[in-house]
PDB file of C-alpha atoms and ligand atoms in Angstrom:
ATOM      1  CA  MET A   1       0.518 -21.894 -11.310  1.00 35.00           C
ATOM      2  CA  CYS A   2      -1.516 -18.318 -12.284  1.00 36.00           C
ATOM      3  CA  ARG A   3      -3.016 -17.674 -15.712  1.00 40.00           C
ATOM      4  CA  ALA A   4      -5.717 -15.427 -16.678  1.00 44.00           C
ATOM      5  CA  THR A   5      -4.011 -11.783 -16.490  1.00 48.00           C
ATOM      6  CA  ASP A   6      -0.056 -12.102 -16.850  1.00 51.00           C
ATOM      7  CA  THR A   7       2.280 -16.043 -15.507  1.00 44.00           C
ATOM      8  CA  LEU A   8       4.332 -17.192 -13.570  1.00 52.00           C
ATOM      9  CA  ARG A   9       2.222 -15.135  -9.893  1.00 78.00           C
ATOM     10  CA  MET A  10      -0.691 -15.627  -8.159  1.00 94.00           C
ATOM     11  CA  HIS A  11      -2.770 -12.690  -8.279  1.00 97.00           C
ATOM     12  CA  LEU A  12      -4.473 -11.310  -4.692  1.00 98.00           C
ATOM     13  CA  TYR A  13      -7.618  -9.007  -5.690  1.00 98.00           C
ATOM     14  CA  VAL A  14     -10.084  -6.493  -2.437  1.00 98.00           C
ATOM     15  CA  ASP A  15     -13.428  -7.687  -2.105  1.00 98.00           C
ATOM     16  CA  THR A  16     -14.447  -4.032  -1.770  1.00 98.00           C
ATOM     17  CA  ALA A  17     -16.414  -1.300  -3.392  1.00 98.00           C
ATOM     18  CA  ASP A  18     -14.434   1.297  -1.316  1.00 98.00           C
ATOM     19  CA  LEU A  19     -12.861   3.711  -3.227  1.00 97.00           C
ATOM     20  CA  ASP A  20     -10.498   5.224   0.107  1.00 97.00           C
ATOM     21  CA  LEU A  21      -9.798   1.975   0.640  1.00 98.00           C
ATOM     22  CA  ILE A  22      -8.896   0.308  -2.883  1.00 98.00           C
ATOM     23  CA  GLU A  23      -6.891   3.905  -3.346  1.00 97.00           C
ATOM     24  CA  THR A  24      -5.056   3.311   0.600  1.00 97.00           C
ATOM     25  CA  TYR A  25      -4.216  -0.633  -1.065  1.00 97.00           C
ATOM     26  CA  ALA A  26      -3.171   0.070  -4.616  1.00 97.00           C
ATOM     27  CA  ARG A  27      -0.287   2.505  -3.332  1.00 96.00           C
ATOM     28  CA  SER A  28       0.682  -0.436  -1.004  1.00 96.00           C
ATOM     29  CA  GLY A  29       1.375  -2.503  -4.273  1.00 95.00           C
ATOM     30  CA  VAL A  30       0.737  -6.204  -3.044  1.00 96.00           C
ATOM     31  CA  ILE A  31      -2.792  -6.080  -5.055  1.00 96.00           C
ATOM     32  CA  ASP A  32      -3.784  -7.465  -8.601  1.00 97.00           C
ATOM     33  CA  GLY A  33      -7.242  -6.377  -8.661  1.00 98.00           C
ATOM     34  CA  VAL A  34     -10.699  -5.889  -7.689  1.00 98.00           C
ATOM     35  CA  THR A  35     -13.027  -7.990  -6.912  1.00 98.00           C
ATOM     36  CA  THR A  36     -17.098  -6.143  -6.410  1.00 98.00           C
ATOM     37  CA  ASN A  37     -20.570  -8.120  -6.564  1.00 98.00           C
ATOM     38  CA  PRO A  38     -24.413  -6.703  -6.881  1.00 98.00           C
ATOM     39  CA  SER A  39     -23.876  -6.877  -2.586  1.00 98.00           C
ATOM     40  CA  ILE A  40     -21.247  -5.155  -2.232  1.00 98.00           C
ATOM     41  CA  VAL A  41     -21.407  -2.414  -4.912  1.00 98.00           C
ATOM     42  CA  ALA A  42     -25.706  -1.983  -3.197  1.00 98.00           C
ATOM     43  CA  GLU A  43     -24.119  -0.792  -0.326  1.00 97.00           C
ATOM     44  CA  THR A  44     -22.264   2.101  -1.857  1.00 97.00           C
ATOM     45  CA  GLU A  45     -25.064   4.849  -3.554  1.00 97.00           C
ATOM     46  CA  TYR A  46     -23.532   5.067  -7.189  1.00 97.00           C
ATOM     47  CA  THR A  47     -24.054   2.972  -9.841  1.00 98.00           C
ATOM     48  CA  TYR A  48     -22.246  -0.254 -10.945  1.00 98.00           C
ATOM     49  CA  HIS A  49     -21.219   1.528 -13.838  1.00 98.00           C
ATOM     50  CA  GLU A  50     -20.044   4.234 -11.414  1.00 98.00           C
ATOM     51  CA  VAL A  51     -18.235   2.197  -9.594  1.00 98.00           C
ATOM     52  CA  VAL A  52     -16.688  -0.382 -12.136  1.00 98.00           C
ATOM     53  CA  ALA A  53     -14.820   3.212 -13.288  1.00 98.00           C
ATOM     54  CA  SER A  54     -14.071   4.850 -10.873  1.00 98.00           C
ATOM     55  CA  ILE A  55     -11.895   1.342  -9.324  1.00 98.00           C
ATOM     56  CA  ALA A  56     -10.728   1.374 -12.927  1.00 98.00           C
ATOM     57  CA  GLU A  57      -9.449   4.621 -12.231  1.00 97.00           C
ATOM     58  CA  ARG A  58      -7.102   4.124  -9.326  1.00 97.00           C
ATOM     59  CA  ILE A  59      -5.915   0.343  -9.708  1.00 97.00           C
ATOM     60  CA  ASP A  60      -3.756  -0.891 -11.924  1.00 95.00           C
ATOM     61  CA  GLY A  61      -5.160  -4.665 -12.686  1.00 97.00           C
ATOM     62  CA  PRO A  62      -9.073  -6.420 -13.902  1.00 98.00           C
ATOM     63  CA  VAL A  63     -11.947  -4.365 -11.668  1.00 98.00           C
ATOM     64  CA  PHE A  64     -13.937  -8.340 -11.461  1.00 98.00           C
ATOM     65  CA  ALA A  65     -18.256  -7.294 -12.532  1.00 98.00           C
ATOM     66  CA  GLN A  66     -20.280  -9.334 -11.764  1.00 98.00           C
ATOM     67  CA  VAL A  67     -24.043 -10.001 -14.067  1.00 98.00           C
ATOM     68  CA  ILE A  68     -27.786  -9.512 -12.251  1.00 98.00           C
ATOM     69  CA  ALA A  69     -29.729 -10.490 -14.752  1.00 98.00           C
ATOM     70  CA  ASP A  70     -30.474 -14.084 -14.927  1.00 97.00           C
ATOM     71  CA  ASP A  71     -31.270 -15.113 -18.260  1.00 98.00           C
ATOM     72  CA  VAL A  72     -28.838 -16.142 -20.925  1.00 98.00           C
ATOM     73  CA  SER A  73     -29.415 -12.403 -22.702  1.00 98.00           C
ATOM     74  CA  GLY A  74     -29.449 -10.681 -20.116  1.00 98.00           C
ATOM     75  CA  MET A  75     -26.059 -12.023 -18.225  1.00 98.00           C
ATOM     76  CA  VAL A  76     -24.961 -11.753 -22.190  1.00 98.00           C
ATOM     77  CA  GLU A  77     -26.069  -8.396 -22.942  1.00 98.00           C
ATOM     78  CA  GLN A  78     -24.576  -6.807 -18.799  1.00 98.00           C
ATOM     79  CA  GLY A  79     -22.184  -8.943 -19.344  1.00 98.00           C
ATOM     80  CA  ARG A  80     -21.103  -6.881 -23.262  1.00 98.00           C
ATOM     81  CA  ALA A  81     -21.589  -3.521 -21.709  1.00 98.00           C
ATOM     82  CA  TYR A  82     -19.397  -3.776 -19.319  1.00 98.00           C
ATOM     83  CA  ASP A  83     -16.649  -5.036 -20.571  1.00 98.00           C
ATOM     84  CA  ALA A  84     -16.449  -1.921 -22.332  1.00 98.00           C
ATOM     85  CA  TRP A  85     -17.177   0.517 -19.009  1.00 98.00           C
ATOM     86  CA  ALA A  86     -13.357   0.549 -19.203  1.00 97.00           C
ATOM     87  CA  PRO A  87      -9.818  -1.384 -19.898  1.00 96.00           C
ATOM     88  CA  ASP A  88      -9.894  -4.142 -18.268  1.00 97.00           C
ATOM     89  CA  VAL A  89     -12.469  -5.470 -17.095  1.00 98.00           C
ATOM     90  CA  ILE A  90     -13.563  -9.335 -15.996  1.00 98.00           C
ATOM     91  CA  VAL A  91     -17.750 -10.817 -15.636  1.00 98.00           C
ATOM     92  CA  LYS A  92     -18.360 -12.574 -13.231  1.00 98.00           C
ATOM     93  CA  ILE A  93     -20.922 -15.410 -14.129  1.00 98.00           C
ATOM     94  CA  PRO A  94     -23.384 -16.776 -12.092  1.00 98.00           C
ATOM     95  CA  ALA A  95     -23.221 -20.991 -11.762  1.00 98.00           C
ATOM     96  CA  THR A  96     -26.331 -21.817 -13.289  1.00 98.00           C
ATOM     97  CA  THR A  97     -27.470 -23.834 -16.310  1.00 98.00           C
ATOM     98  CA  ALA A  98     -28.010 -20.240 -18.306  1.00 98.00           C
ATOM     99  CA  GLY A  99     -25.329 -18.998 -16.882  1.00 98.00           C
ATOM    100  CA  TYR A 100     -22.914 -21.215 -18.270  1.00 98.00           C
ATOM    101  CA  GLU A 101     -24.414 -20.642 -21.616  1.00 98.00           C
ATOM    102  CA  ALA A 102     -23.926 -17.147 -21.655  1.00 98.00           C
ATOM    103  CA  LEU A 103     -20.193 -17.467 -20.241  1.00 98.00           C
ATOM    104  CA  ASP A 104     -19.857 -19.710 -23.453  1.00 98.00           C
ATOM    105  CA  ARG A 105     -21.347 -16.553 -25.706  1.00 98.00           C
ATOM    106  CA  LEU A 106     -19.462 -14.775 -24.193  1.00 98.00           C
ATOM    107  CA  ARG A 107     -15.894 -16.331 -24.035  1.00 98.00           C
ATOM    108  CA  GLY A 108     -16.284 -17.052 -27.853  1.00 98.00           C
ATOM    109  CA  GLU A 109     -16.547 -12.610 -28.350  1.00 98.00           C
ATOM    110  CA  GLY A 110     -13.902 -12.863 -26.711  1.00 98.00           C
ATOM    111  CA  ILE A 111     -14.722 -11.339 -23.548  1.00 98.00           C
ATOM    112  CA  ARG A 112     -12.662 -12.311 -20.099  1.00 98.00           C
ATOM    113  CA  ALA A 113     -15.632 -14.246 -18.830  1.00 98.00           C
ATOM    114  CA  GLY A 114     -15.639 -16.547 -15.562  1.00 98.00           C
ATOM    115  CA  VAL A 115     -18.078 -18.170 -12.689  1.00 98.00           C
ATOM    116  CA  THR A 116     -18.707 -17.287  -9.982  1.00 98.00           C
ATOM    117  CA  VAL A 117     -21.686 -17.706  -6.739  1.00 98.00           C
ATOM    118  CA  LEU A 118     -20.160 -21.266  -7.604  1.00 98.00           C
ATOM    119  CA  PHE A 119     -19.172 -24.314  -4.551  1.00 98.00           C
ATOM    120  CA  SER A 120     -18.338 -28.070  -6.110  1.00 98.00           C
ATOM    121  CA  VAL A 121     -15.787 -29.525  -7.765  1.00 98.00           C
ATOM    122  CA  SER A 122     -18.102 -30.156 -10.780  1.00 98.00           C
ATOM    123  CA  GLN A 123     -19.715 -27.076 -11.081  1.00 98.00           C
ATOM    124  CA  ALA A 124     -15.977 -25.204 -11.560  1.00 98.00           C
ATOM    125  CA  VAL A 125     -14.286 -28.438 -14.459  1.00 98.00           C
ATOM    126  CA  LEU A 126     -17.901 -27.045 -16.538  1.00 98.00           C
ATOM    127  CA  ALA A 127     -16.554 -23.659 -15.729  1.00 98.00           C
ATOM    128  CA  ALA A 128     -13.123 -24.614 -17.320  1.00 98.00           C
ATOM    129  CA  LYS A 129     -14.523 -26.922 -20.151  1.00 98.00           C
ATOM    130  CA  ASN A 130     -16.187 -23.099 -21.048  1.00 98.00           C
ATOM    131  CA  ASP A 131     -12.555 -21.889 -21.472  1.00 98.00           C
ATOM    132  CA  ALA A 132     -13.823 -19.228 -17.983  1.00 98.00           C
ATOM    133  CA  THR A 133     -11.043 -16.778 -17.369  1.00 98.00           C
ATOM    134  CA  PHE A 134     -11.388 -17.527 -13.237  1.00 98.00           C
ATOM    135  CA  VAL A 135     -13.670 -20.248 -11.127  1.00 98.00           C
ATOM    136  CA  ALA A 136     -15.210 -18.163  -7.676  1.00 98.00           C
ATOM    137  CA  PRO A 137     -15.445 -20.835  -5.271  1.00 98.00           C
ATOM    138  CA  TYR A 138     -17.343 -19.354  -2.138  1.00 98.00           C
ATOM    139  CA  VAL A 139     -14.460 -21.029   0.530  1.00 98.00           C
ATOM    140  CA  GLY A 140     -16.247 -18.868   3.612  1.00 98.00           C
ATOM    141  CA  ARG A 141     -19.745 -19.494   3.284  1.00 98.00           C
ATOM    142  CA  LEU A 142     -19.108 -23.494   2.148  1.00 98.00           C
ATOM    143  CA  THR A 143     -18.199 -23.631   5.680  1.00 97.00           C
ATOM    144  CA  ASP A 144     -19.963 -21.628   6.722  1.00 96.00           C
ATOM    145  CA  ALA A 145     -22.770 -24.288   5.623  1.00 97.00           C
ATOM    146  CA  GLY A 146     -20.504 -27.305   7.522  1.00 97.00           C
ATOM    147  CA  GLU A 147     -19.149 -28.572   4.914  1.00 97.00           C
ATOM    148  CA  ASP A 148     -15.054 -28.202   3.600  1.00 98.00           C
ATOM    149  CA  GLY A 149     -14.561 -25.255   1.635  1.00 98.00           C
ATOM    150  CA  LEU A 150     -10.876 -25.243   1.525  1.00 98.00           C
ATOM    151  CA  GLN A 151     -10.963 -28.807  -0.088  1.00 98.00           C
ATOM    152  CA  VAL A 152     -13.696 -28.359  -2.123  1.00 98.00           C
ATOM    153  CA  THR A 153     -10.731 -24.729  -3.704  1.00 98.00           C
ATOM    154  CA  ARG A 154      -7.850 -27.774  -2.705  1.00 98.00           C
ATOM    155  CA  ASP A 155      -9.800 -29.917  -4.766  1.00 98.00           C
ATOM    156  CA  ILE A 156     -10.587 -27.507  -7.988  1.00 98.00           C
ATOM    157  CA  GLN A 157      -7.047 -25.943  -8.008  1.00 98.00           C
ATOM    158  CA  ALA A 158      -6.029 -29.922  -8.248  1.00 98.00           C
ATOM    159  CA  ALA A 159      -8.741 -31.536 -10.728  1.00 98.00           C
ATOM    160  CA  PHE A 160      -7.124 -27.579 -12.661  1.00 98.00           C
ATOM    161  CA  ASP A 161      -3.494 -28.469 -12.497  1.00 97.00           C
ATOM    162  CA  ALA A 162      -4.553 -32.437 -13.313  1.00 98.00           C
ATOM    163  CA  TYR A 163      -5.749 -31.269 -16.595  1.00 98.00           C
ATOM    164  CA  GLY A 164      -3.998 -28.770 -17.986  1.00 97.00           C
ATOM    165  CA  PHE A 165      -7.295 -25.897 -17.564  1.00 97.00           C
ATOM    166  CA  ASP A 166      -5.911 -22.540 -17.692  1.00 96.00           C
ATOM    167  CA  THR A 167      -8.881 -21.252 -16.035  1.00 98.00           C
ATOM    168  CA  GLU A 168      -7.462 -19.349 -12.647  1.00 98.00           C
ATOM    169  CA  VAL A 169      -9.295 -21.042  -9.496  1.00 98.00           C
ATOM    170  CA  LEU A 170     -10.135 -18.029  -7.747  1.00 98.00           C
ATOM    171  CA  ALA A 171     -10.645 -18.111  -3.778  1.00 98.00           C
ATOM    172  CA  ALA A 172     -13.240 -15.712  -2.195  1.00 98.00           C
ATOM    173  CA  SER A 173     -15.839 -15.256   0.926  1.00 98.00           C
ATOM    174  CA  VAL A 174     -12.425 -15.901   2.306  1.00 98.00           C
ATOM    175  CA  ARG A 175     -13.310 -14.604   5.969  1.00 98.00           C
ATOM    176  CA  ASN A 176     -10.172 -15.352   8.124  1.00 98.00           C
ATOM    177  CA  THR A 177      -6.647 -14.785   7.911  1.00 98.00           C
ATOM    178  CA  GLN A 178      -6.596 -18.506   9.055  1.00 98.00           C
ATOM    179  CA  GLN A 179      -8.330 -19.657   5.690  1.00 98.00           C
ATOM    180  CA  ALA A 180      -5.769 -17.598   3.966  1.00 98.00           C
ATOM    181  CA  ARG A 181      -3.060 -19.447   4.878  1.00 98.00           C
ATOM    182  CA  GLU A 182      -4.641 -22.745   3.627  1.00 98.00           C
ATOM    183  CA  LEU A 183      -5.309 -21.617   0.503  1.00 98.00           C
ATOM    184  CA  TYR A 184      -1.626 -20.229  -0.020  1.00 97.00           C
ATOM    185  CA  ARG A 185      -0.212 -23.389   1.480  1.00 97.00           C
ATOM    186  CA  ALA A 186      -2.263 -24.911  -1.085  1.00 97.00           C
ATOM    187  CA  GLY A 187      -0.690 -23.208  -3.511  1.00 97.00           C
ATOM    188  CA  VAL A 188      -4.410 -21.961  -5.167  1.00 98.00           C
ATOM    189  CA  ASP A 189      -4.117 -19.965  -7.981  1.00 98.00           C
ATOM    190  CA  ALA A 190      -5.515 -15.790  -6.582  1.00 98.00           C
ATOM    191  CA  LEU A 191      -7.564 -15.575  -3.425  1.00 98.00           C
ATOM    192  CA  THR A 192      -9.855 -12.062  -3.297  1.00 98.00           C
ATOM    193  CA  LEU A 193     -10.177 -11.217   0.864  1.00 98.00           C
ATOM    194  CA  PRO A 194     -12.332  -9.123   2.475  1.00 98.00           C
ATOM    195  CA  PRO A 195     -10.947  -5.180   3.988  1.00 98.00           C
ATOM    196  CA  SER A 196     -10.743  -6.731   7.104  1.00 98.00           C
ATOM    197  CA  VAL A 197      -8.962 -10.330   5.716  1.00 98.00           C
ATOM    198  CA  PHE A 198      -6.122  -8.537   3.494  1.00 98.00           C
ATOM    199  CA  GLU A 199      -5.927  -5.603   6.646  1.00 98.00           C
ATOM    200  CA  ALA A 200      -4.846  -8.434   9.498  1.00 98.00           C
ATOM    201  CA  SER A 201      -2.937  -9.998   6.540  1.00 98.00           C
ATOM    202  CA  PHE A 202      -0.463  -7.808   6.995  1.00 97.00           C
ATOM    203  CA  ASP A 203      -0.723  -7.723  10.886  1.00 96.00           C
ATOM    204  CA  HIS A 204       1.707 -10.769  13.971  1.00 96.00           C
ATOM    205  CA  HIS A 205       2.009  -9.870  17.899  1.00 97.00           C
ATOM    206  CA  LYS A 206       5.070 -10.049  18.013  1.00 98.00           C
ATOM    207  CA  THR A 207       6.601  -7.496  15.061  1.00 98.00           C
ATOM    208  CA  ASP A 208       4.705  -4.943  16.714  1.00 97.00           C
ATOM    209  CA  GLU A 209       6.365  -6.756  19.975  1.00 98.00           C
ATOM    210  CA  GLY A 210      10.084  -6.074  17.976  1.00 98.00           C
ATOM    211  CA  LEU A 211       9.346  -2.236  16.703  1.00 98.00           C
ATOM    212  CA  ALA A 212       9.251  -1.520  20.136  1.00 98.00           C
ATOM    213  CA  GLY A 213      11.846  -2.698  21.527  1.00 98.00           C
ATOM    214  CA  PHE A 214      13.551  -1.815  19.014  1.00 98.00           C
ATOM    215  CA  ARG A 215      11.219   1.374  19.920  1.00 97.00           C
ATOM    216  CA  ASP A 216      13.053   1.766  23.840  1.00 98.00           C
ATOM    217  CA  ASP A 217      16.489   1.005  22.435  1.00 98.00           C
ATOM    218  CA  TRP A 218      17.112   3.497  20.502  1.00 96.00           C
ATOM    219  CA  GLY A 219      15.488   5.451  22.845  1.00 96.00           C
ATOM    220  CA  ASP A 220      16.900   9.061  22.309  1.00 93.00           C
ATOM    221  CA  ARG A 221      20.028   8.218  19.730  1.00 94.00           C
ATOM    222  CA  GLY A 222      17.809  10.555  17.387  1.00 93.00           C
ATOM    223  CA  ASP A 223      18.080  11.077  13.456  1.00 94.00           C
ATOM    224  CA  PRO A 224      18.896   8.064  11.532  1.00 93.00           C
ATOM    225  CA  LEU A 225      20.481   9.667   9.683  1.00 94.00           C
ATOM    226  CA  ARG A 226      22.300  12.510  11.323  1.00 89.00           C
ATOM    227  CA  ALA A 227      25.531  12.360   9.984  1.00 84.00           C
ATOM    228  CA  ASP A 228      27.368  12.923  12.581  1.00 79.00           C
ATOM    229  CA  ALA A 229      27.229  12.085  16.701  1.00 71.00           C
ATOM    230  CA  SER A 230      28.135  15.155  17.008  1.00 67.00           C
ATOM    231  CA  GLU A 231      24.703  16.058  16.109  1.00 60.00           C
ATOM    232  CA  ASP A 232      23.257  13.572  18.483  1.00 56.00           C
ATOM    233  CA  GLN A 233      19.865  15.360  20.329  1.00 52.00           C
ATOM    234  CA  ARG A 234      21.452  13.831  23.302  1.00 50.00           C
TER     235      ARG A 234
HETATM  236  O1  G3P B   1     -17.184 -11.583  -4.123  1.00 61.79           O
HETATM  237  C1  G3P B   1     -18.070 -13.053  -3.766  1.00 61.79           C
HETATM  238  C2  G3P B   1     -17.503 -13.710  -2.049  1.00 61.79           C
HETATM  239  O2  G3P B   1     -16.316 -13.183  -1.902  1.00 61.79           O
HETATM  240  C3  G3P B   1     -18.405 -12.890  -1.493  1.00 61.79           C
HETATM  241  O3  G3P B   1     -18.125 -13.732  -0.297  1.00 61.79           O
HETATM  242  O4  G3P B   1     -18.405 -12.736   2.340  1.00 61.79           O
HETATM  243  O5  G3P B   1     -20.078 -12.367   0.847  1.00 61.79           O
HETATM  244  O6  G3P B   1     -19.467 -15.002   1.319  1.00 61.79           O
HETATM  245  P1  G3P B   1     -19.274 -13.432   1.127  1.00 61.79           P
END
């Protein structure tokens, strides 16, 4: 179930700061927002503020921005600033002891913020106890490390559903469409997909094959909007 910014639907985000891609993806109508992290922003030539403001102009939904500081006061200061950069910003805070304290303070001020770089059910439950807006388990990085990132994410979702937490489970670090499929099957609240996985999500070889057949069969029948068969170009 989805609870972060609206109800009764899942959220699909893209994990990128590529503005051209974001414009294209926004036109598809299927994305609910954009997630960023320091690595993604560092690949651009812009400041974090410029990136967030530019993304916010292009989408109807939240932009997730991650604090860089690792001390409580620094994270709180950055979180407050990020929150003011655009009308719909959600602050990402790392799953550290200082991060949980910063989260508690920001949530106490009504700022939407959640926990990222998160790898366990315990870290997720602690975040929910502090009223995190979301938790972002890193599915791919867990799997790369030989652990079952999908199962950790399912377990977080099950715990949150059992406790009735309002915190959104936002599966991150998704490596391929197979992982996305398993997360959808589990009914995980939200996913953020890198461009490669987002774009691959539209594809199926049988769709290409089917369309080729329809094109062949249509042949030179011409414009399907023509008024009558006499306009046929044959
Ligand atoms: O943005 C957080 C997360 O999605 C990062 O993924 O691919 O760097 O493990 P990745």
